[in-house]
Amino acid sequence: MATIAEPDGGPATTGGGSVYRTRGLTKVYGSGAGAVHALRGVDLDAREGEMIVLLGPSGSGKSTLLNILGGLDRASGGHAWFHDRDLVGCDDDALTEYRRRSVGFVFQFYNLIASLTARENVSLITEIAEKPLDPAEALALVGLEKRLDHFPSQLSGGEQQRVAIARAIAKQPAVLLCDEPTGALDSQTGRMVLAAIDEVNRRLGTTTFVITHNAVIADMADEVLLFGDGQIVGTRRNAVRKAPAELSW
Amino acid sequence: MTILRVKLLRDLWRLRAQALAIALVIAAGVGMVVMSFGMIRSLEATREAYYDLYRFADVFAPLRRAPEPLMASVRMLPGVAMAESRISTGAILDVPGVMEPVSARIHSLPPDGQPALNRLVVRSGRLPDPRRSQEVVANEAFANAARLRVGDRIAATLYGNRVELRLVGTVLSPEYVYTVAPGQIFPDNRRFGTLWMGREPLAAALDLTDSFNEVTLRLAPDADQGEVIRRLDLLLAPYGGNGSFPRDQQISDRFVTNEISQLRVTIELLPPIFLAVAAFLLNIVLARLVDTEREVIGLLKAFGYRGRTIMQHYAELALLLSVGGLVLGVAVGTWLGRALARLYQAYFVFPFLEFRAGADVYLIAIAVTLAAVIAGAFAAVRRAAGLNPAEAMRPQVPPDFSGRLANLVTSLGPDEPTRMILRGLIRRPLRTSLAVTGIAAALGLYIASASATDNVERMIDLVFGQGQRGDLIVAFSEPRDARALHELQRLPGVLRVEPFRAAGARLRAGPRVEREGLSSVDSGADLRRLIDLEGRLVDPPPAGAIVSTSLASQLGVATGDRITAEITEGDRPTLSIPVARIVDTPIGASVTMDRRAINRLLREGETISGAYLSVDDARLPRLYAELKVTPGIANVTIFSAMLQSLRQTIGENMGIVTMFNTGFAALIVLGVVYNSARISLSERARDLASLRVLGFRRGEVGFVLLGELALLVLLAIPIGALLGIGLSWLLTEAYSASADSHASLYTIPFAINPATVAEGVLVVSGAAAVTALLIRDRTDRLDLIRALKTRE
Ligand SMILES: Nc1ncnc2c1ncn2[C@@H]1O[C@H](COP(=O)(O)OP(=O)(O)O)[C@@H](O)[C@H]1O
Ligand SMILES: [Mg+2]
């Protein structure tokens, strides 16, 4: 269960199966008159193995939160615990090691390396991982066993995004963070990509965050965090997770 | 192999065209340094080895006449390791097939052929048989230029006697690495030669049996040269000798040293600049190249690649991009260095070449290049890594186009594509100025390299076009009364004669000594005038001497000081001459005075040493025939012939060096322009593809990219031209500084030809045009879908 927690909480106890726990997380871009308050105090708890959807309008601070949780960016204030480690106090090297060991990312624009094939794009990550899947296995998990040696330019957008998912999960990360993974895709392709994410979450039990501004997608989540103007303005738990194939938009 | 390595190799393949351009820039920078230093070191090593192996004398002592037994006393002098006497004289030769009279220097050979000092290298035939009085050998360059073959007969006028000689061989001598007639500074091998013959017949012709008129000697390793010369002069003074001089005042060695040090000036200035420019450009290119990998760097960071690993990856890319150029530069540089050294070997007539490449030069060139390249790559990686990875992966934030300058653009640009170009340049002022600097630097190098010949042409013009406007100089064996002028005037075809007085002298000022002649000019003269480095006519003062800047600095004298001149002819008086003016002259070390002032100083009547002649070309054959048999003439200098051989030398040596330099500069220009454009293309591929998608035509899209290139080149041209002119000026300044430091024989003026600047501009424009063609093809093939889909 992820809820707006009591103001003063310590690190999440392992007993609760909590992966992330944030308290009063803020992020300010710039300073002075031009300062943008992207996060205005976010408190959340994320349980291990769950599928969490961050839903909110564009510019509401979803990416900012995800980037901080993923160790790509640093908060301006507050706390963000990953298990019992506060990411807010970590230096660059520590964040690098954290990302390397525990986080898988999927981005809206895939960000594959053009000069590497699908398999090689995945290997790029498995090479530096501790207990990786075989790249081919990871690609099979997202239904791309027939596209192993294709270059990104030879793949459709949906296929590229699935390669990106395979790349993200191949190292068996503790968390999978997906920032608008379907944002650049049509609905049918989008469903296939979501199905791949759903599959990974169910099969590997990877705690998964999916950012979207598409309310329909929220139905595939265990937990939905509603975002608005730099804050969590509401949460919702789905009694049943819909399979991505059942979604339509 | 790790996947990053796979990426590395694929990237290299993708960047192959740019890699080639980078390789060319590196090869040019490294090649230039390796070539130049390899050449100069080889020349210096060769000169050393040659002098050593063939025992080039350390001291030369001409005198009038001394009995052979005196040599025992010479050998006894402390510090003398080896001494040898000989007979040396000037002569006029009549060489079959050469219309003009040929001046010659003749030296005697000891009975066993090879002299102990200044040994000869036999190139063809053999040395003269001392029992056969007619046999001579000649220096090879002269024999070749005059088309003399072993067995040919030569008539010589020796002290008024006509002697028949027969050529039995050709030789080289360390004493005549550079062969010029006395009093001249440019060689004319067809009309000046050196002969060696048996001592007996030469002594007989000169009435010097059992005597000698020159001593050559080699010093012991720890000898005090000045002291030996002083004692030698004391010893020889009763025999008409006071002009002993060390090797570095010997004309051939002075020339070789002079030329090598001029080369050294060029080499210590230009090639390091080449390398620095190449390194600077590579630094920029690599930084820009890695900048285009910004998103990849962000991604690698996002997935937990460590900074060190990423750095290493791009360092490897930079290294691999450079390695081809380094290998090429070292190989081509070594090869060209050797080729150039061979060229100079032939020019200086060294019998062999001692090639020195220099591991230190290789190492420095390679280290500088790699440092620049890797620093460029690192700077860019650090820039990308400094962003947080999420940011790095995001497409670049739309740049801020607001600002006063940009508003100006809006009002200036005639249409949207033009405004795109202008904004693109203004948006990144640093990048724009670096690109402009790069192209300008390459252009500057080109112009400075190419201007070398301009400056020499100017020197030739000053010396021959304005200073010496006659057709020939006739020098008498002994000074004569001015009435001798009438004899010259009466020779066939002579239009005008102007007498001159010249006297060999040892010049002293304080502790410093230089061996230079006094020479005269007449005010209002037409054929022989004193011209300064700016081309202005300098009139002789009624008394006192005009001293060239280089000689003045060598002697350490200023206007108003006095120079002591020990005259080495006639009664050998010692004169004290006031320095009236110090003038920058194209022909380096000289003391020039009014002719009658010299006469007065020497307490003689109107005495002359020879004359400048202007002649009627149509009657030249008859004039030459007469001169060959006229007694009392030491040598005849023919300007047109000298000029021709000088031009040929410049064409052969300087021309080739200039060609290499400009070739390297052109490569740098091409490499830089091409890379700038390619990187711009990859930076703007999305924008350009978007334009295409929006319905712009190929030509219009090409215009945006090529227009940017054109504008960069246009901005770079005036800056590059100024840089080139400045660098050329710096070079001539360095020349004259080096000339002043060792009393060089000539000074190269600064005289860049506008045509050279124009040529540089053409080369840059040409490189831009070639690049435009290559790039144009790429904009035509822009993959619209891909450019929009992926973010490369
Ligand atoms: N690097 C940045 N500099 C300044 N403002 C930023 C930056 N990144 C995001 N923002 C601002 O922060 C706010 C939240 O952005 P973001 O987290 O990307 O929103 P979302 O992902 O919900 O669309 C927005 O107003 C955005 O303009
Ligand atoms: Mg977002």
GROMACS .gro file of N, CA and C in nm, chain B residues 476 480-491 494 497 608 611:
model
   51
  725PHE      N    1   8.967   4.319  -6.158
  725PHE     CA    2   9.109   4.305  -6.196
  725PHE      C    3   9.183   4.218  -6.096
  729ARG      N    4   9.415   4.889  -6.023
  729ARG     CA    5   9.480   4.959  -6.133
  729ARG      C    6   9.443   5.106  -6.134
  730ASP      N    7   9.517   5.178  -6.211
  730ASP     CA    8   9.487   5.319  -6.228
  730ASP      C    9   9.355   5.333  -6.303
  731ALA      N   10   9.283   5.441  -6.274
  731ALA     CA   11   9.151   5.460  -6.333
  731ALA      C   12   9.154   5.461  -6.485
  732ARG      N   13   9.273   5.481  -6.542
  732ARG     CA   14   9.280   5.483  -6.688
  732ARG      C   15   9.243   5.348  -6.749
  733ALA      N   16   9.258   5.243  -6.668
  733ALA     CA   17   9.221   5.109  -6.716
  733ALA      C   18   9.076   5.105  -6.760
  734LEU      N   19   8.999   5.197  -6.706
  734LEU     CA   20   8.859   5.206  -6.742
  734LEU      C   21   8.840   5.223  -6.893
  735HIS      N   22   8.929   5.302  -6.950
  735HIS     CA   23   8.916   5.329  -7.094
  735HIS      C   24   8.934   5.203  -7.174
  736GLU      N   25   9.022   5.115  -7.126
  736GLU     CA   26   9.041   4.987  -7.196
  736GLU      C   27   8.911   4.908  -7.197
  737LEU      N   28   8.847   4.907  -7.079
  737LEU     CA   29   8.720   4.834  -7.072
  737LEU      C   30   8.617   4.899  -7.163
  738GLN      N   31   8.615   5.032  -7.162
  738GLN     CA   32   8.519   5.107  -7.243
  738GLN      C   33   8.535   5.073  -7.392
  739ARG      N   34   8.658   5.046  -7.431
  739ARG     CA   35   8.684   5.022  -7.573
  739ARG      C   36   8.650   4.879  -7.615
  740LEU      N   37   8.623   4.790  -7.517
  740LEU     CA   38   8.590   4.651  -7.553
  740LEU      C   39   8.461   4.649  -7.634
  743VAL      N   40   8.052   4.730  -7.520
  743VAL     CA   41   8.038   4.792  -7.388
  743VAL      C   42   7.968   4.927  -7.403
  746VAL      N   43   8.050   5.203  -6.849
  746VAL     CA   44   8.131   5.142  -6.743
  746VAL      C   45   8.125   5.231  -6.620
  857ILE      N   46   9.129   5.179  -5.913
  857ILE     CA   47   9.005   5.101  -5.917
  857ILE      C   48   9.035   4.952  -5.914
  860ALA      N   49   8.519   4.710  -6.267
  860ALA     CA   50   8.410   4.795  -6.310
  860ALA      C   51   8.284   4.717  -6.336
   0.00000   0.00000   0.00000
